[in-house]
Amino acid sequence: MRMRAAVLEEFGAPLAVQEVELAEPRAGEALVRLHACGVCHTDLYTASGADPSGYAPTVLGHEGAGVVEAVGPDVGSLAPGDHVVTLFSPQCRECVHCLDERTNLCLAIREEQNKGHLPDGTTRISRDGEEIRSFMGCSTFAEHTVMPEIALAKVSPAAPFEHACLFACGLSTGLGAAINTAAVRPGSTCAVFGAGMVGLGAVAGCRLQGAERIICVDLSPQRLELARGQGATDLIEGGEGTVDRILEMTGGFGADYTFEATGNVAVMRQAVEAARMAWGLCTVAGVAGRGETLDVVPRLLITGRRIAGSSFGGVKGRDQVPVLVDRYLAGEIDLDPFVSHRITLDEVNRGFELMEAQDGIRSVIEFS
């Protein structure tokens, strides 16, 4: 079939919206008609050329939601008409990692996915006979996509697509960092660095876990107010004195749990330093730039602080994304403030511009 898609032709250049060919789903795959897709920082990171593992040409996008239109052979968990959220972090439910509660890093298709291929080592997208690779196994800046069954989470059809798509990456990453990775205890004090999509998700996750005090740090007063709406009890405009302020607010000890959601290594260090001595846990969810390192004074660790990384919030996508969506439908998470701009596929580059200007939280592409 022919469809319209936003193709990354070369790094640093605007995406080109054009017609491409999409092949039918093969064994273990499903054809999905996209209805909404968030414009995530990871897409911009790759488009800019900063991602050392990036490739072109490719159709970017990974934060999608839509409806299954067809399935290939051997697909057992999905059927035409199912509402789904795309998963850049799949869940095969069979590999050694999927069977272990300690991680969500499925191994089943990781090697081919990193090459821009579907599990069989090929792609479904082409243009005039030229192969176009699949981005993060998703390629959702397009009217349709073909994806592995194990990389699609079946969700309630009651969830609006513009909200469901947020669970495909940023929102689940933040929620999961608090719920899964840190497993925040009720009555605790948390500090979240960054009030973008991931940070706001972490604030909401801390609230859902029963945290008594949630301190949010950001440079933007507008974003801090959004954090208040998600459950933040204290707001700090970031800067050099941030750690001292958090220590002051916590009797000199620091927060029981800290979360870094900016990708800035200087902020990561602040998050470590603001964690409580004896048992403080710093969860790093932001993605740092190529070659950057985190500089930590070892004594901070010797005196009891710990650092954990969190990929997709430790969320096992096919099992846990539907649960998070149900919690949203039950009124536990307010997503209206997260959708800042609604754009068309032709306006995808404007979505990048809005992100670079830090205008709002998420631009969502709506497909007619």
Coordinates of C-alpha atoms in Angstrom, one line a residue:
M1 CA 0.0 0.0 0.0
R2 CA 1.0 3.6 -0.5
M3 CA 1.0 6.0 2.4
R4 CA 2.4 9.4 3.5
A5 CA 5.2 9.5 5.9
A6 CA 7.8 11.9 7.3
V7 CA 11.2 10.7 6.1
L8 CA 14.6 11.7 7.5
E9 CA 16.7 11.9 4.4
E10 CA 19.9 13.4 6.0
F11 CA 20.9 14.4 9.5
G12 CA 20.3 18.1 10.3
A13 CA 17.8 18.6 7.5
P14 CA 14.0 19.0 7.9
L15 CA 11.9 15.8 7.5
A16 CA 10.3 15.4 4.1
V17 CA 6.7 14.4 4.1
Q18 CA 6.2 12.2 1.0
E19 CA 4.5 9.0 -0.4
V20 CA 6.2 5.7 0.4
E21 CA 5.3 2.0 0.0
L22 CA 4.4 -0.1 3.0
A23 CA 4.4 -3.9 2.6
E24 CA 1.9 -6.3 4.2
P25 CA 2.6 -7.7 7.7
R26 CA 4.5 -10.9 7.8
A27 CA 4.5 -13.6 10.4
G28 CA 4.2 -12.2 13.9
E29 CA 3.5 -8.7 12.7
A30 CA 0.5 -6.4 12.5
L31 CA -0.6 -3.4 10.3
V32 CA -1.6 -0.4 12.4
R33 CA -3.4 2.7 11.2
L34 CA -2.0 5.6 13.2
H35 CA -4.4 8.1 14.7
A36 CA -2.1 10.1 16.9
C37 CA 1.7 10.3 17.5
G38 CA 3.7 12.4 20.0
V39 CA 6.8 14.3 18.9
C40 CA 9.4 13.2 21.3
H41 CA 12.9 14.5 22.0
T42 CA 14.4 11.2 20.9
D43 CA 13.1 11.8 17.4
L44 CA 14.8 15.3 17.4
Y45 CA 18.0 13.8 18.9
T46 CA 18.2 11.4 16.0
A47 CA 17.2 13.9 13.3
S48 CA 19.9 16.3 14.4
G49 CA 22.7 13.7 13.9
A50 CA 23.7 13.8 17.6
D51 CA 22.7 10.1 18.1
P52 CA 25.7 8.0 17.3
S53 CA 23.5 5.0 16.5
G54 CA 21.2 7.0 14.1
Y55 CA 20.6 6.0 10.5
A56 CA 19.0 7.5 7.3
P57 CA 16.8 7.3 5.4
T58 CA 14.3 6.4 8.0
V59 CA 10.7 7.3 9.0
L60 CA 11.0 8.7 12.5
G61 CA 8.4 8.6 15.3
H62 CA 7.8 6.1 18.1
E63 CA 5.1 7.5 20.3
G64 CA 2.1 6.3 18.5
A65 CA -1.5 5.1 19.1
G66 CA -3.8 3.6 16.5
V67 CA -6.0 0.7 15.4
V68 CA -4.9 -2.7 14.1
E69 CA -6.1 -3.2 10.5
A70 CA -4.6 -6.5 9.7
V71 CA -2.4 -9.2 11.2
G72 CA 0.1 -11.6 9.7
P73 CA 0.4 -15.3 10.3
D74 CA 1.0 -16.6 13.9
V75 CA -0.4 -13.5 15.6
G76 CA -2.4 -14.6 18.6
S77 CA -2.9 -11.6 20.9
L78 CA -4.1 -9.0 18.4
A79 CA -7.0 -8.8 16.0
P80 CA -8.3 -6.1 13.5
G81 CA -10.1 -3.4 15.4
D82 CA -7.9 -3.6 18.5
H83 CA -6.7 -0.2 19.9
V84 CA -2.9 -0.3 20.5
V85 CA 0.0 1.8 21.8
T86 CA 3.3 1.3 20.0
L87 CA 6.3 0.1 22.1
F88 CA 9.9 0.9 21.2
S89 CA 10.6 -1.4 24.2
P90 CA 8.9 -4.7 23.3
Q91 CA 7.9 -7.6 25.5
C92 CA 8.1 -11.1 24.1
R93 CA 7.2 -12.7 27.4
E94 CA 9.6 -15.5 26.7
C95 CA 13.3 -14.3 26.9
V96 CA 15.3 -14.5 30.1
H97 CA 14.7 -10.8 30.8
C98 CA 11.0 -10.9 30.2
L99 CA 10.7 -13.7 32.6
D100 CA 12.6 -11.8 35.3
E101 CA 10.7 -9.1 37.3
R102 CA 13.9 -7.1 37.7
T103 CA 14.0 -5.7 34.1
N104 CA 11.9 -4.8 31.1
L105 CA 14.7 -4.9 28.6
C106 CA 13.4 -7.6 26.3
L107 CA 16.1 -9.4 24.2
A108 CA 14.0 -11.0 21.5
I109 CA 14.4 -8.5 18.7
R110 CA 16.9 -6.0 20.1
E111 CA 19.8 -6.7 17.7
E112 CA 17.7 -6.2 14.5
Q113 CA 15.7 -3.3 16.0
N114 CA 18.9 -1.4 16.6
K115 CA 19.8 -1.8 12.9
G116 CA 16.4 -0.3 11.8
H117 CA 15.0 -3.7 10.9
L118 CA 12.0 -5.7 11.8
P119 CA 12.7 -9.1 13.5
D120 CA 13.4 -11.0 10.2
G121 CA 16.2 -8.5 9.3
T122 CA 14.2 -6.6 6.7
T123 CA 12.0 -3.5 6.5
R124 CA 8.4 -3.0 5.3
I125 CA 8.9 0.6 4.1
S126 CA 10.4 1.4 0.7
R127 CA 10.5 4.1 -1.9
D128 CA 11.0 3.4 -5.6
G129 CA 12.6 0.1 -4.6
E130 CA 14.9 1.7 -2.0
E131 CA 14.8 0.3 1.5
I132 CA 13.8 2.8 4.3
R133 CA 14.6 1.6 7.7
S134 CA 12.3 1.4 10.7
F135 CA 13.0 3.8 13.5
M136 CA 13.1 2.2 17.0
G137 CA 11.0 -0.6 15.4
C138 CA 8.1 1.8 15.2
S139 CA 8.2 4.5 12.5
T140 CA 5.0 6.3 13.6
F141 CA 5.5 9.6 11.7
A142 CA 3.3 7.9 9.1
E143 CA -0.3 7.1 8.3
H144 CA 0.3 3.4 8.9
T145 CA 3.0 1.2 10.3
V146 CA 3.8 -2.5 10.4
M147 CA 5.2 -3.6 13.7
P148 CA 5.9 -6.9 15.6
E149 CA 3.0 -8.2 17.7
I150 CA 5.4 -8.1 20.7
A151 CA 5.8 -4.4 20.3
L152 CA 2.2 -3.4 20.5
A153 CA 0.2 -3.0 23.7
K154 CA -3.6 -3.5 23.4
V155 CA -5.3 -0.8 25.4
S156 CA -8.9 0.2 26.2
P157 CA -10.7 1.8 23.2
A158 CA -12.1 4.3 25.7
A159 CA -8.8 6.1 25.8
P160 CA -8.6 9.0 23.3
F161 CA -5.7 8.4 20.9
E162 CA -4.1 11.8 21.6
H163 CA -3.7 10.7 25.3
A164 CA -3.0 7.0 24.7
C165 CA 0.0 7.8 22.5
L166 CA 1.7 9.6 25.4
F167 CA 2.1 6.2 27.2
A168 CA 4.3 5.0 24.3
C169 CA 7.3 6.7 25.7
G170 CA 7.7 9.8 27.9
L171 CA 4.7 9.4 30.2
S172 CA 5.3 5.7 31.0
T173 CA 9.0 6.4 31.5
G174 CA 8.3 9.0 34.2
L175 CA 5.5 7.0 35.8
G176 CA 7.5 3.8 35.8
A177 CA 10.6 5.4 37.2
A178 CA 8.6 6.2 40.4
I179 CA 6.4 3.1 40.4
N180 CA 8.8 0.4 39.2
T181 CA 12.4 1.5 39.3
A182 CA 12.4 3.5 42.6
A183 CA 9.3 1.8 44.0
V184 CA 8.6 5.0 46.0
R185 CA 7.3 4.2 49.5
P186 CA 4.2 5.9 51.0
G187 CA 5.0 8.9 53.2
S188 CA 8.4 9.6 51.6
T189 CA 10.0 12.8 50.3
C190 CA 10.8 12.9 46.5
A191 CA 12.6 15.5 44.4
V192 CA 12.1 15.5 40.6
F193 CA 14.6 17.4 38.4
G194 CA 12.9 18.5 35.2
A195 CA 9.2 19.2 34.4
G196 CA 9.0 18.0 30.9
M197 CA 6.9 14.9 29.9
V198 CA 9.2 12.4 31.8
G199 CA 9.5 14.6 34.9
L200 CA 5.8 15.4 35.1
G201 CA 5.2 11.6 34.8
A202 CA 7.6 11.0 37.6
V203 CA 5.8 13.6 39.8
A204 CA 2.5 11.9 39.1
G205 CA 4.1 8.5 39.8
C206 CA 5.4 9.7 43.2
R207 CA 1.9 10.9 44.0
L208 CA 0.3 7.6 43.0
Q209 CA 2.8 5.8 45.2
G210 CA 1.7 7.9 48.2
A211 CA 4.7 10.3 48.6
E212 CA 4.0 12.9 51.3
R213 CA 6.3 15.6 49.8
I214 CA 7.2 16.0 46.1
I215 CA 9.7 18.8 45.3
C216 CA 9.9 19.6 41.6
V217 CA 12.8 21.6 40.0
D218 CA 12.8 23.3 36.6
L219 CA 13.9 26.5 35.0
S220 CA 10.4 27.3 33.7
P221 CA 7.8 28.7 36.1
Q222 CA 5.1 27.6 33.7
R223 CA 6.2 24.0 33.8
L224 CA 6.5 24.1 37.5
E225 CA 2.9 25.1 37.7
L226 CA 2.0 22.0 35.6
A227 CA 4.0 20.0 38.1
R228 CA 1.8 21.3 40.9
G229 CA -1.2 20.1 39.0
Q230 CA 0.3 16.6 38.9
G231 CA 1.0 16.5 42.7
A232 CA 4.1 18.5 43.4
T233 CA 4.0 20.1 46.9
D234 CA 7.1 22.3 46.5
L235 CA 8.5 24.1 43.5
I236 CA 12.1 25.3 42.9
E237 CA 13.4 27.3 40.0
G238 CA 16.6 25.4 39.2
G239 CA 20.1 26.9 39.5
E240 CA 23.4 26.5 41.3
G241 CA 21.9 26.6 44.8
T242 CA 19.3 23.9 44.1
V243 CA 21.0 21.1 46.2
D244 CA 21.4 23.4 49.2
R245 CA 17.7 24.4 49.0
I246 CA 16.6 20.8 49.0
L247 CA 18.9 19.9 51.9
E248 CA 17.5 22.9 53.8
M249 CA 13.9 21.8 53.1
T250 CA 14.7 18.3 54.4
G251 CA 16.5 19.0 57.6
G252 CA 19.9 18.7 56.1
F253 CA 19.4 15.0 55.0
G254 CA 18.1 15.2 51.4
A255 CA 15.2 13.5 49.6
D256 CA 14.4 9.8 50.0
Y257 CA 14.1 9.6 46.3
T258 CA 15.4 11.9 43.5
F259 CA 14.6 11.7 39.8
E260 CA 16.6 13.2 36.9
A261 CA 14.6 13.8 33.8
T262 CA 16.6 16.4 31.8
G263 CA 19.5 14.5 30.2
N264 CA 21.9 17.2 31.6
V265 CA 24.8 15.6 33.4
A266 CA 25.2 18.6 35.7
V267 CA 21.6 18.2 36.8
M268 CA 22.2 14.4 37.2
R269 CA 25.0 15.3 39.7
Q270 CA 22.6 17.6 41.5
A271 CA 20.0 14.8 41.7
V272 CA 22.7 12.5 43.3
E273 CA 23.8 15.1 45.8
A274 CA 20.2 15.9 46.8
A275 CA 19.5 12.3 47.7
R276 CA 19.3 11.4 51.4
M277 CA 22.4 10.0 53.1
A278 CA 21.9 6.4 54.3
W279 CA 19.2 5.3 51.9
G280 CA 18.6 8.0 49.2
L281 CA 18.0 6.6 45.7
C282 CA 18.7 8.7 42.6
T283 CA 16.9 7.4 39.5
V284 CA 18.3 8.7 36.2
A285 CA 15.8 8.7 33.4
G286 CA 17.2 11.4 31.1
V287 CA 19.4 10.5 28.1
A288 CA 22.8 12.3 28.2
G289 CA 24.6 13.5 25.1
R290 CA 27.2 11.4 23.2
G291 CA 30.5 11.0 25.2
E292 CA 29.2 12.8 28.3
T293 CA 30.0 11.3 31.8
L294 CA 28.5 11.7 35.2
D295 CA 30.9 13.0 37.8
V296 CA 30.0 11.7 41.3
V297 CA 32.0 12.0 44.5
P298 CA 32.4 8.4 45.8
R299 CA 31.8 9.5 49.4
L300 CA 28.2 10.2 48.5
L301 CA 27.8 6.5 47.6
I302 CA 29.8 5.2 50.6
T303 CA 27.4 7.1 52.9
G304 CA 24.5 5.2 51.5
R305 CA 23.2 6.9 48.4
R306 CA 22.5 4.8 45.3
I307 CA 22.1 5.5 41.6
A308 CA 19.8 3.6 39.3
G309 CA 19.1 4.0 35.6
S310 CA 15.6 3.6 34.2
S311 CA 14.7 2.7 30.6
F312 CA 11.0 3.2 29.8
G313 CA 10.5 3.3 33.5
G314 CA 11.0 -0.4 33.9
V315 CA 7.6 -0.9 32.2
K316 CA 6.9 -4.3 30.7
G317 CA 4.9 -2.7 27.9
R318 CA 2.3 -5.3 26.8
D319 CA 1.4 -6.1 30.4
Q320 CA 1.8 -2.7 32.2
V321 CA 0.9 0.0 29.6
P322 CA -2.7 -1.1 29.5
V323 CA -2.8 -0.9 33.3
L324 CA -1.4 2.6 33.3
V325 CA -4.0 3.6 30.6
D326 CA -6.7 2.2 32.8
R327 CA -5.5 4.3 35.8
Y328 CA -5.7 7.4 33.5
L329 CA -9.3 6.4 32.5
A330 CA -10.1 6.0 36.2
G331 CA -9.2 9.7 36.8
E332 CA -5.9 9.1 38.6
I333 CA -3.8 11.0 36.0
D334 CA -4.7 14.3 34.3
L335 CA -3.3 14.3 30.8
D336 CA -5.1 17.3 29.3
P337 CA -2.2 19.7 30.3
F338 CA 0.4 17.5 28.5
V339 CA -1.0 18.0 25.0
S340 CA 0.2 21.5 24.2
H341 CA -0.2 21.5 20.4
R342 CA -2.1 19.5 17.9
I343 CA -0.5 19.4 14.5
T344 CA -0.8 17.6 11.2
L345 CA 1.8 15.3 9.7
D346 CA 2.8 18.1 7.3
E347 CA 3.7 20.2 10.4
V348 CA 6.0 17.7 11.9
N349 CA 9.0 20.0 11.6
R350 CA 7.1 22.6 13.5
G351 CA 6.8 20.1 16.3
F352 CA 10.6 20.0 16.5
E353 CA 10.7 23.8 16.5
L354 CA 8.2 24.0 19.4
M355 CA 10.2 21.5 21.3
E356 CA 13.5 23.4 20.8
A357 CA 11.7 26.6 22.0
Q358 CA 10.4 24.6 25.0
D359 CA 6.9 25.7 24.0
G360 CA 4.6 23.4 25.9
I361 CA 5.0 19.7 26.9
R362 CA 4.0 17.7 23.9
S363 CA 3.0 18.3 20.3
V364 CA 0.8 15.5 19.0
I365 CA 0.3 14.7 15.4
E366 CA -3.3 13.9 14.6
F367 CA -4.0 11.8 11.5
S368 CA -7.4 12.3 9.7

